[in-house]
Coordinates of C-alpha atoms in Angstrom, one line a residue:
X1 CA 113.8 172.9 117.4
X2 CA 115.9 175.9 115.7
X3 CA 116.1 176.5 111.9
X4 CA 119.3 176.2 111.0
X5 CA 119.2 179.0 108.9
X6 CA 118.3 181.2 111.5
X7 CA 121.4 180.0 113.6
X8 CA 123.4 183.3 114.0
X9 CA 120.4 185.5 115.0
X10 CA 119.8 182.7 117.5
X11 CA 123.7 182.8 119.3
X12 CA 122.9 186.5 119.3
X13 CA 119.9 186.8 120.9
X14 CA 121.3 184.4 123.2
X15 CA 124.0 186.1 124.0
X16 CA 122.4 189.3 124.8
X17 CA 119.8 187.6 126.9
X18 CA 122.2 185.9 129.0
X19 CA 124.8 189.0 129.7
X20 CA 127.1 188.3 131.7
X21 CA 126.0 185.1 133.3
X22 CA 126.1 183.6 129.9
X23 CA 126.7 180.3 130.6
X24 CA 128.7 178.3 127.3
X25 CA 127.6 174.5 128.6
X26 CA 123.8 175.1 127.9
X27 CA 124.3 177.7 124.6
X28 CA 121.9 176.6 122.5
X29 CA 124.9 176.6 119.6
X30 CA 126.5 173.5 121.8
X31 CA 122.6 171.6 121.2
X32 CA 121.5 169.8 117.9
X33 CA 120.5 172.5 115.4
X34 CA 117.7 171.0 113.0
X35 CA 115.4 172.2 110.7
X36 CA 112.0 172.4 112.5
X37 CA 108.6 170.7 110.9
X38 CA 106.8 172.7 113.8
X39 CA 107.0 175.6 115.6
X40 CA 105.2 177.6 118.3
X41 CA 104.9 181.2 118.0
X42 CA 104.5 182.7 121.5
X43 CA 103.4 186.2 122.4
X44 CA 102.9 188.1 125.6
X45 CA 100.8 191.0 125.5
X46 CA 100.3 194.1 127.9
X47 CA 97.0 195.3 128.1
X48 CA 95.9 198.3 130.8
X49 CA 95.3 196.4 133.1
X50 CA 97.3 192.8 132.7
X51 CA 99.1 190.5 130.8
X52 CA 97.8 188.3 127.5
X53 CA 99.4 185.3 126.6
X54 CA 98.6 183.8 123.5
X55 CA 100.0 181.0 120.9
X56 CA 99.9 179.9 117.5
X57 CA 101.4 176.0 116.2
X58 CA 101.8 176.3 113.0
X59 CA 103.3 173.0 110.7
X60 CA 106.6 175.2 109.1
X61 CA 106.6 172.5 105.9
X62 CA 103.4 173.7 104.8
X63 CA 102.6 177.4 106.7
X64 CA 99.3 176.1 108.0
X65 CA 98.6 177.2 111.3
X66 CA 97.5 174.4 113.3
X67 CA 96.1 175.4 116.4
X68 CA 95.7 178.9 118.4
X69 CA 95.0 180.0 121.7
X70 CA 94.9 182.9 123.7
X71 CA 94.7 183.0 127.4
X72 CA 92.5 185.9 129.5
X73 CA 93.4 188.6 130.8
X74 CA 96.5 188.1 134.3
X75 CA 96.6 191.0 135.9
X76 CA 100.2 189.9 137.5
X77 CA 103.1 189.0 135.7
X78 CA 103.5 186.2 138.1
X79 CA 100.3 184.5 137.4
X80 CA 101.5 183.9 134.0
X81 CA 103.7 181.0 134.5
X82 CA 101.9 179.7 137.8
X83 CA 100.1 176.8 138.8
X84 CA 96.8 177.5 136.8
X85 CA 98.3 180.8 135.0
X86 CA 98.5 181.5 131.1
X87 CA 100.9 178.6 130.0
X88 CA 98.4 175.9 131.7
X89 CA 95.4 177.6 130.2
X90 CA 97.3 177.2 126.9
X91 CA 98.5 174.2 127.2
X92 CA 95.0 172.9 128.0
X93 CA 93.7 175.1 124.6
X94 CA 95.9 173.5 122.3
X95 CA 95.9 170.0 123.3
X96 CA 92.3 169.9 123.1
X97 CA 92.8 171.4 119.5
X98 CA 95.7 169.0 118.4
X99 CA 93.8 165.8 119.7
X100 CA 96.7 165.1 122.2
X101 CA 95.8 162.9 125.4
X102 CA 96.0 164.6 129.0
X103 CA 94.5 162.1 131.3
X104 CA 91.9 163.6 134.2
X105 CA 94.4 163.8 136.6
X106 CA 96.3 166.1 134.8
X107 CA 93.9 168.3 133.5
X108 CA 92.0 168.5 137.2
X109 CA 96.1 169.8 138.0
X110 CA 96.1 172.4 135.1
X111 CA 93.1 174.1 135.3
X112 CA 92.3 174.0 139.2
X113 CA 96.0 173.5 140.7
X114 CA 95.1 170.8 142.6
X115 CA 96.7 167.3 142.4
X116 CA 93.6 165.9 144.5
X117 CA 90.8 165.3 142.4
X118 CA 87.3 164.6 144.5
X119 CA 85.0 162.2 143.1
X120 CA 82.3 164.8 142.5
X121 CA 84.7 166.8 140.5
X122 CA 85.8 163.3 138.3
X123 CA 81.9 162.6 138.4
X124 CA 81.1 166.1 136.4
X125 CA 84.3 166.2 133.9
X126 CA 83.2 162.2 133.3
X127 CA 79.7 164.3 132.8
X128 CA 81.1 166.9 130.2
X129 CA 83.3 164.1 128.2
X130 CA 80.0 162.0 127.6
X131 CA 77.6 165.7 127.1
X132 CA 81.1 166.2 124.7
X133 CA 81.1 162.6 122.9
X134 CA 76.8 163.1 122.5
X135 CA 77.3 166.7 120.1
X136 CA 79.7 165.0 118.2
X137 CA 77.6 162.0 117.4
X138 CA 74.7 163.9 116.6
X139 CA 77.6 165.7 113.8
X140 CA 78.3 162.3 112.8
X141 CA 74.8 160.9 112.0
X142 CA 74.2 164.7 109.9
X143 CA 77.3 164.2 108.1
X144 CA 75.9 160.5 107.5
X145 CA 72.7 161.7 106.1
X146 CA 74.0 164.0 103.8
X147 CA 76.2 161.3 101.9
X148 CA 73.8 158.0 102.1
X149 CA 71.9 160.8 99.7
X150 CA 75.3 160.4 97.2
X151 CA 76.5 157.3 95.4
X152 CA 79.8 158.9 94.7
X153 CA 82.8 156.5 95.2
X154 CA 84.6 159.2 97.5
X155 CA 80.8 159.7 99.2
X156 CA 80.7 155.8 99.9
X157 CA 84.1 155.9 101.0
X158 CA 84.0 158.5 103.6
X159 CA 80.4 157.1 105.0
X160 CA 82.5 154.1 105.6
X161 CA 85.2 156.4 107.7
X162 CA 82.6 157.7 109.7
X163 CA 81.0 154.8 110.4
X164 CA 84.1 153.7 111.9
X165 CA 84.8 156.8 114.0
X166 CA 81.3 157.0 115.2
X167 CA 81.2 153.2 116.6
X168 CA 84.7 154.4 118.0
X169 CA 82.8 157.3 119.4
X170 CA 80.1 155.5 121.3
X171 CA 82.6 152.9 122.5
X172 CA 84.2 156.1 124.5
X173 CA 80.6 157.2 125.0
X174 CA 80.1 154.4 126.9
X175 CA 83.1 154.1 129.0
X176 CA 82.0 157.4 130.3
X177 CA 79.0 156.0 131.4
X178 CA 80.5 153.3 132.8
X179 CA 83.1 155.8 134.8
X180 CA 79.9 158.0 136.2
X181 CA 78.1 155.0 137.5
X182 CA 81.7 153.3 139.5
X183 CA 82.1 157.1 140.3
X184 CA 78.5 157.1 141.6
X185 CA 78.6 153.6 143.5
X186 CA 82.1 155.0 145.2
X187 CA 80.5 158.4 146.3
X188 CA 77.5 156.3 148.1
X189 CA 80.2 154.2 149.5
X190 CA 82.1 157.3 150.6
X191 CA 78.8 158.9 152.0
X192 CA 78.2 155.8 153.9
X193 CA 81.8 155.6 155.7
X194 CA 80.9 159.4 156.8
X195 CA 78.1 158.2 158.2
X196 CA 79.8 155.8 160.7
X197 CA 82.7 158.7 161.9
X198 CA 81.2 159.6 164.6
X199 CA 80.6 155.8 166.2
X200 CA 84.9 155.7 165.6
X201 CA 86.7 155.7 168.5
X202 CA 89.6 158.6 168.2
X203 CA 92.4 156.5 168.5
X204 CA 91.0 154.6 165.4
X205 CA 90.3 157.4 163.3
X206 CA 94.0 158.6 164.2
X207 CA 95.1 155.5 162.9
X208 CA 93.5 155.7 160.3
X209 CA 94.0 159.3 159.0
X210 CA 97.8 158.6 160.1
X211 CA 98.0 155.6 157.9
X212 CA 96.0 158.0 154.8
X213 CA 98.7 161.4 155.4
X214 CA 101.6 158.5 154.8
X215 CA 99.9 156.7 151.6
X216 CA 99.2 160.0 150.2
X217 CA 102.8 161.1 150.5
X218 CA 104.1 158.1 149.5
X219 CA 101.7 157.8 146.3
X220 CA 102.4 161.5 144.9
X221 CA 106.1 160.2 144.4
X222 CA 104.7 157.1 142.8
X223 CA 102.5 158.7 140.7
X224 CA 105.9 161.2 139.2
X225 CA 107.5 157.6 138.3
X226 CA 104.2 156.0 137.0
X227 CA 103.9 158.0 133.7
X228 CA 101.2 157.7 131.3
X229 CA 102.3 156.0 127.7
X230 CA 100.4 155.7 124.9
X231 CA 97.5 153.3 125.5
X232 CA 97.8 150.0 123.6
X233 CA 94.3 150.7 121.3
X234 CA 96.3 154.3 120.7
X235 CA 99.3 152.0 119.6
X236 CA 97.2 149.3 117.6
X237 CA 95.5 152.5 115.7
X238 CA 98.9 153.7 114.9
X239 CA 99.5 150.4 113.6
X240 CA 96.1 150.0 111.6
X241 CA 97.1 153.3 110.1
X242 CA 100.3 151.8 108.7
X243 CA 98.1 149.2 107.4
X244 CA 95.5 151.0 105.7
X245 CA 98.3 153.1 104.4
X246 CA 100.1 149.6 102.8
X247 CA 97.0 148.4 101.7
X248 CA 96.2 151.6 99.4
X249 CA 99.4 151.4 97.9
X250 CA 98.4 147.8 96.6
X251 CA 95.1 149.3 95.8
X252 CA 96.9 151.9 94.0
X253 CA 99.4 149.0 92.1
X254 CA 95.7 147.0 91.1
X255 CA 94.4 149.9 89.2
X256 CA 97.0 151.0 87.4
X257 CA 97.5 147.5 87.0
X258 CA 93.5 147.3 85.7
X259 CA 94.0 150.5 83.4
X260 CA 97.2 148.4 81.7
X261 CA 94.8 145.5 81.2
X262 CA 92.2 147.7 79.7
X263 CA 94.8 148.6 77.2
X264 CA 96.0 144.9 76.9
X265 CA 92.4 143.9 75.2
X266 CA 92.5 147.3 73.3
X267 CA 95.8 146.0 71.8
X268 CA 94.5 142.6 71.2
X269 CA 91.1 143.8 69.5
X270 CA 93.2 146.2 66.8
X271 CA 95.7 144.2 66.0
X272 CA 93.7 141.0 65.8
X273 CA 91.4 143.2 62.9
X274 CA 95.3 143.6 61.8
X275 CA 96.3 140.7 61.0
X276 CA 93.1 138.8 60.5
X277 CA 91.9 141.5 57.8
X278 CA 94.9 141.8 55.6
X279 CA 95.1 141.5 51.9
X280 CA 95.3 138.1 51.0
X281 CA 98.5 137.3 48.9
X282 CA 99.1 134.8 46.1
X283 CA 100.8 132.7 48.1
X284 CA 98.1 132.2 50.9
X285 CA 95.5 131.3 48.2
X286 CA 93.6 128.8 46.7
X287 CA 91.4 129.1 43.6
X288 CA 90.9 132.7 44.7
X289 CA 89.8 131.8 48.2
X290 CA 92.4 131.7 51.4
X291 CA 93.6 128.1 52.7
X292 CA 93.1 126.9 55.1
X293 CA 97.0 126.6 56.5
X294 CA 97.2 130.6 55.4
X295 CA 93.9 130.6 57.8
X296 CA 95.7 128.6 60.3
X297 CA 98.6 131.0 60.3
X298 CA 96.8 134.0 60.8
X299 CA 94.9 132.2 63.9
X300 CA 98.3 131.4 65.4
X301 CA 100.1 134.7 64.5
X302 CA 97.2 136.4 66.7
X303 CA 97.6 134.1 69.5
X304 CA 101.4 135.0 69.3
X305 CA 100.8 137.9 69.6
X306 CA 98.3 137.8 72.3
X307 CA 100.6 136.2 74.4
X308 CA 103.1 139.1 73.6
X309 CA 100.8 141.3 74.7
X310 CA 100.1 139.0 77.6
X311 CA 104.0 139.2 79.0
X312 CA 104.5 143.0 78.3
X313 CA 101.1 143.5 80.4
X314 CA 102.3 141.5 83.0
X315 CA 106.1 143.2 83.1
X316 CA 104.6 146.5 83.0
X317 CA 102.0 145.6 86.1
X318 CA 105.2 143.9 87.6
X319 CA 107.4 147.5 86.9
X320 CA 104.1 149.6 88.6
X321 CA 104.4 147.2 91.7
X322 CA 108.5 146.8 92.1
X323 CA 107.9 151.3 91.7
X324 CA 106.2 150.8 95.5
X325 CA 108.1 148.0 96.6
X326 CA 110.7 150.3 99.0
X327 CA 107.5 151.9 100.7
X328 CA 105.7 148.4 101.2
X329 CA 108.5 146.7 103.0
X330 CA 108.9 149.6 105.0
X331 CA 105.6 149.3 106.1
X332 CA 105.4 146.0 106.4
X333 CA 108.7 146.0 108.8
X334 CA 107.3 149.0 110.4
X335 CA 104.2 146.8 111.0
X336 CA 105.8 144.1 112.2
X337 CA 107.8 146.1 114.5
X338 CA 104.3 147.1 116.0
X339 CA 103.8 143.7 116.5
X340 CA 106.2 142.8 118.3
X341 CA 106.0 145.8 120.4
X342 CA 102.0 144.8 120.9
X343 CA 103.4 141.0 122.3
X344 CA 105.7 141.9 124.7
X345 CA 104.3 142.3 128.2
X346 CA 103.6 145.5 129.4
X347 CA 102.5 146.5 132.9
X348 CA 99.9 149.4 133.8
X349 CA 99.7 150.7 137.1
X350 CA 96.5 152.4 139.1
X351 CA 98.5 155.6 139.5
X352 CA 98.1 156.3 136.0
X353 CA 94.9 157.3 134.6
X354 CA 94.3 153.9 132.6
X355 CA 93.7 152.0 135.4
X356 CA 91.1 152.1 137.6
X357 CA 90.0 150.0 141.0
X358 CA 87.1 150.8 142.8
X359 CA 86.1 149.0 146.5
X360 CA 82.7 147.1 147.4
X361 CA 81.8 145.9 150.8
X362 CA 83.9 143.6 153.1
X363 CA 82.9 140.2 152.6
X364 CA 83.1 137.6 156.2
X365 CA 83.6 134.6 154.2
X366 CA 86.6 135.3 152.0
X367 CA 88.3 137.5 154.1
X368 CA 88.7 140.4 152.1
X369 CA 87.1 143.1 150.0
X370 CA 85.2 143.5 147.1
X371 CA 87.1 145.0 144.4
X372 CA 86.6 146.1 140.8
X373 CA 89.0 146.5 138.1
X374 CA 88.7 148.9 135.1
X375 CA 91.1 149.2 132.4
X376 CA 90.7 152.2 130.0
X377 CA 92.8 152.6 126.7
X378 CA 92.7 156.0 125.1
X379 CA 89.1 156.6 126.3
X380 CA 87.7 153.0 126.1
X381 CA 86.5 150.7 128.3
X382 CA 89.1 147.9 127.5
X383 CA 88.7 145.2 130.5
X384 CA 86.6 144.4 133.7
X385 CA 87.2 142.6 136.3
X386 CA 86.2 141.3 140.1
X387 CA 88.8 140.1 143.0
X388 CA 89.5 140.2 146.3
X389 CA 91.4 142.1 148.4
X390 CA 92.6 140.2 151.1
X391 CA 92.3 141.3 154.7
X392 CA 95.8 139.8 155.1
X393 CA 96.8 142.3 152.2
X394 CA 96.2 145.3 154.5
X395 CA 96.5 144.3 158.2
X396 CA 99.6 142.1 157.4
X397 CA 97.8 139.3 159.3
X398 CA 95.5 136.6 158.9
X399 CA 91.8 137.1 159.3
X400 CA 91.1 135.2 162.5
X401 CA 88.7 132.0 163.4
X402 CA 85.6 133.2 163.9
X403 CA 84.8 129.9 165.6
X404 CA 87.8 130.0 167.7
X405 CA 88.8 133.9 167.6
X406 CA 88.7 135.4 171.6
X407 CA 87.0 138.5 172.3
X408 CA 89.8 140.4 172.4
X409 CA 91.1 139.2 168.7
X410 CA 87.5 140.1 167.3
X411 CA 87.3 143.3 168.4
X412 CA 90.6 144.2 166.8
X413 CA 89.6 142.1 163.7
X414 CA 86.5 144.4 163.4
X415 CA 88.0 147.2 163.8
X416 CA 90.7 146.8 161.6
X417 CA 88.1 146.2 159.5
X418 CA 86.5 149.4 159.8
X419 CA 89.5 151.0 159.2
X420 CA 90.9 149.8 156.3
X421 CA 87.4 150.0 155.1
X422 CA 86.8 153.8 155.6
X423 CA 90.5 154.0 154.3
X424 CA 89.6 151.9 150.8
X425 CA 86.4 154.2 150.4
X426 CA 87.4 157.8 151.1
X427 CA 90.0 156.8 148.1
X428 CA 92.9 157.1 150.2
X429 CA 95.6 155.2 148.4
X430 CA 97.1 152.7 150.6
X431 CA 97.2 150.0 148.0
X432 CA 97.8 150.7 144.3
X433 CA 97.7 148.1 141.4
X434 CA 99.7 146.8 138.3
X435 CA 98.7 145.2 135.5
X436 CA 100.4 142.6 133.4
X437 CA 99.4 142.4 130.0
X438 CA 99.8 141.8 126.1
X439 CA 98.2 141.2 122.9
X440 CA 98.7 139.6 119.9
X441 CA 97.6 140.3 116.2
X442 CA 95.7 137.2 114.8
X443 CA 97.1 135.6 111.3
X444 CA 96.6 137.3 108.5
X445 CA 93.1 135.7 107.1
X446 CA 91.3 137.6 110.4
X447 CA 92.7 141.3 109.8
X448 CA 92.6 143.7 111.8
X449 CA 91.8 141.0 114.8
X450 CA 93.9 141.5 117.9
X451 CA 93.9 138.6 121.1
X452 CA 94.6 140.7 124.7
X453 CA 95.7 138.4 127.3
X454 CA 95.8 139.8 130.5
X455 CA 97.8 137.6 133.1
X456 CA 98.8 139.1 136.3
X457 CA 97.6 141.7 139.0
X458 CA 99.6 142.8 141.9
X459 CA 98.5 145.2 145.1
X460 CA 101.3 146.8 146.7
X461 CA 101.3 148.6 149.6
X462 CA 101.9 152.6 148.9
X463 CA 104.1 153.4 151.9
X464 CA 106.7 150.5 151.7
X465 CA 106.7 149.2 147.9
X466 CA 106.2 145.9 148.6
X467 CA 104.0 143.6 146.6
X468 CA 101.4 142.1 149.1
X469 CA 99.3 140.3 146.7
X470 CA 99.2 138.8 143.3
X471 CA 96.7 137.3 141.8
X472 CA 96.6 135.0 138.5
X473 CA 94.3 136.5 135.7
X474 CA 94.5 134.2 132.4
X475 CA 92.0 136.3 131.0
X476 CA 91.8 136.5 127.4
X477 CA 89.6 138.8 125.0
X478 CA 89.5 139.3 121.5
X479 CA 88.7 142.7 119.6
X480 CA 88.2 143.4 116.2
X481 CA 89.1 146.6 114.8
X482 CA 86.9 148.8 112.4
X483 CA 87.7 149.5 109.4
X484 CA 89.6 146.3 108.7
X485 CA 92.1 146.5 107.0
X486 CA 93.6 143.0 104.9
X487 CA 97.1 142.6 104.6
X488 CA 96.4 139.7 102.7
X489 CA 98.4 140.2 98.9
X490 CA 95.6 141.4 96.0
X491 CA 94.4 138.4 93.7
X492 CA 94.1 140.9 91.1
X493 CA 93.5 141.3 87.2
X494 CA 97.6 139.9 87.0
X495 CA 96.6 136.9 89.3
X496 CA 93.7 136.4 86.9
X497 CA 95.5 136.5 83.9
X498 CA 98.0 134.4 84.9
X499 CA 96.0 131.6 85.8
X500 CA 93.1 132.2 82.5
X501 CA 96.5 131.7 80.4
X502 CA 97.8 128.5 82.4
X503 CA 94.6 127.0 81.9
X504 CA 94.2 127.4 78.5
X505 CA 97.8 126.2 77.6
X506 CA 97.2 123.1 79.7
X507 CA 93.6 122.3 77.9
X508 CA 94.9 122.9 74.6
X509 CA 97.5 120.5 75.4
X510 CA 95.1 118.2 76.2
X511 CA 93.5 118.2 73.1
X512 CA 90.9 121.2 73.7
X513 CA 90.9 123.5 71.0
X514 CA 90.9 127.4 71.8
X515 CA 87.5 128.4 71.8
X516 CA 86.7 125.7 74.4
X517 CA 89.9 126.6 76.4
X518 CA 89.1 130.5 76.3
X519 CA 85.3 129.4 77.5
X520 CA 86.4 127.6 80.2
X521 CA 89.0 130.0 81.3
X522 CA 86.5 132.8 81.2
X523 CA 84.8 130.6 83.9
X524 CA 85.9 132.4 87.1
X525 CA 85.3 129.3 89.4
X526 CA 86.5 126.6 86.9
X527 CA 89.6 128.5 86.9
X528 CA 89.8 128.9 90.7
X529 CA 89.1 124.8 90.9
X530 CA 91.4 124.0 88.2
X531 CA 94.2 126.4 88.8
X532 CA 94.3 127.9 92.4
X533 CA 93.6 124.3 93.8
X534 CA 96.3 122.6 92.4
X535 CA 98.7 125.0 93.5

């Protein structure tokens, strides 16, 4: 992103950079020029005995810097822009600092260089995100103290946001937990298999460690096609946002709309004492006294003007909400947009870091082994489940009779078994996993309520691509989100109004006179029975 108004500086700099290999089809004058929002300021520094590399984001719109970094000290020029160098120590910095997702995976790669990631080393970064998620809580329930002891409307209001975050925080909290102890139960599993190498015979374990060397080949190009998206609770926050952004502008609309009825019965009072209090004239009495027709006329000449005062309130509350109308529908089809983003199907695959599948023990009777399915969206444990992984999926063959199975087929039924089972455990990834899934925001009288339904799960072999198993799920859960927020349209003061003046109209047509029409219309749930029910 340039600023256009640095443009010319730009071509020049460019120019002089590039020499005489300046190449015109990737000049930065032939790109889209635009006027940046951000922009990252980056310096390299040489120190006696190095290089420092540091970095400021700053938003350009407003001139707040919004994150630094600076790296240590690289004593080559080289290690820099290397694997684990400045601009992955940076990049690590600043996402931290700017709340932007980088799964495990990808932070193991920046800071160590490494795309294999042991289970000990997930099992102590799973350790610091819960050590990290416990000091923020205890900030939480300090900041929580400190306003319970206010009863300030903006105190209220922001216990109510933290609230929210901290459940939000202990739901992470707990899917770390949960990642430590299926960490844990793998690395016993793992410890076990070593265990049994050296009872292998060593054409099985070069089987074995042929068929690992291929998967792990195969699933590093999987993995650069498998990207990681935004998880779905990231995309229904985004949403919720939009919501709760919608749902103070009505807020807003209802009390300016409150502060234009507060005026309303101002109106009324004065010029009620107006009219009402006037000098008598000849004409309007009677043996000194008023009549009662003058009376009459008075009565009706404030009720007149009441109801005056009744249609300029509501045209005015009308003119306040038509002022927001242009940001609520865009909202609204923003929202809906969402929705219909949140319904269609999407599919998440093991090779990402939302998905995880760990492997039990081989189980005789239905052929297969023990699996476990975790699904993790933007930090939270999301879905569970238990299935089978057929012995069929991996050996491309059915399990054999044990009743009727020769000696010969045992043998190589068991230790096939073996092998795919040391394979499964060590985490080598012969098989990975996808995902079909969906959800679906409930009507609008549950807000914020949101209906996954997960439906299909397919293994497929690593090395060829093929699916070798898929299993149904029809699996359904339902999550409510916190705060709620209800996109439901405000009864408000004008809803009120409306129906207090309906009512009394209809009464007095009925015979009622005013005082017991305005009695019963100040009768919140007469009004709601009388009115509101019959339409």
């Amino acid at each position: 992103m340039v600023d256009s108004k640095a443009e010319a500086a730009v071509k020049k700099l460019q120019a002089e950079a590039e020499g005489s290999a300046r190449d015109e089809s990737t000049a930065i004058e032939l790109g889209k020029l635009t006027t940046a929002k951000y922009v990252l300021f980056t310096k390299i520094r040489k120190t006696a005995s190095g290089y420092v590399v540091s970095a400021d984001f700053t938003d350009l719109t407003t001139g707040v810097q919004k994150a630094s970094a600076t790296s240590k000290e690289y004593t080559q020029a080289s290690s820099l822009y290397g694997s684990t160098g400045a601009v992955d120590e940076i990049t690590l910095a600043l996402a931290g600092k700017l709340g932007i997702k980088i799964s495990d995976l990808n932070k193991n790669l920046l800071s160590t260089g490494s795309s294999s990631f042991s289970v000990d080393e997930q099992l102590e970064l799973a350790r610091q995100n819960e050590e990290q998620f416990r000091k923020l809580m205890a900030d939480y329930d300090a900041d929580l103290a400190r306003l319970s002891a206010s009863n300030d409307l903006s105190a209220v209001e922001s216990k109510k946001k933290i609230e929210a975050e901290k459940a939000l925080l202990e739901e992470k909290q707990n899917a770390e937990k949960k990642r430590q102890e299926d960490l844990r139960a793998q690395k016993e599993r793992a410890d076990a298999d070593a265990k049994l190498e050296a009872e292998r015979s060593i054409a099985l374990k070069t089987q074995r460690d042929k068929l690992a060397k291929e998967a792990a080949a195969k699933a590093a190009e999987v993995r650069k096609l498998k990207t990681e998206k935004q998880g779905v609770l990231g995309l229904i926050s985004t949403l919720e946002s939009k919501k709760k952004a919608l749902v103070e502008i009505r807020q807003g609309v209802e009390a300016r709309s409150v502060e234009l009825y507060t005026q309303m019965k101002e109106d009324e009072t004065e010029q009620a004492i107006k009219i009402l209090e006037a000098v008598w004239s000849s004409v309007e009495k009677k043996d000194g006294m008023p009549t009662e027709a003058a009376k009459q006329r008075r009565a009706n000449k404030v009720l007149s003007n009441n109801d005056a005062l009744l249609a300029k309130f509501i045209a005015d509350c009308e003119s306040v909400r038509q002022s927001t109308m242009a940001q609520q529908n865009a909202l609204l089809q923003s929202i809906d947009a969402d929705y219909k983003k949140l319904a269609a199907v999407k599919t998440v695959s093991s090779m990402g870091g939302e998905l995880k599948v760990s492997y039990g023990t081989y189980d005789g009777d239905k052929c297969g082994w023990n699996a476990y399915l975790s699904l993790y969206s933007d930090g939270i444990l999301l879905f569970q489940d238990t299935f089978i992984v057929k012995y069929e999926t991996l050996a491309g063959k059915t399990a054999p009779d044990m009743e009727k199975a020769s000696d010969a087929q045992l043998e190589e039924y068991i230790n096939n078994t073996d092998m795919y089972t040391s394979l499964l455990v060590r985490g080598d990834p012969i098989l990975y996993f996808e995902l079909d899934y969906n959800a679906i925001a409930a009507a609008k009288d549950k807000p914020s309520t949101y209906t996954f339904y997960f439906t299909k799960l397919r293994a497929i072999n690593t090395v060829s691509g093929k699916v070798v198993q898929t299993s149904t799920l029809n699996e359904k859960l339902v999550r409510e989100m916190k705060p709620e927020q209800d996109l439901r349209e405000i009864q408000g003061v004008v809803a009120e109004e409306k129906a207090k003046d309906k009512v009394i109209k209809e009464l007095k047509s009925k015979g009622k006179d005013i005082e017991q029409a305005e009695k019963l219309a100040d009768d919140k749930s007469f009004v709601e029975m009388y009115y509101f029910a019959e339409d």
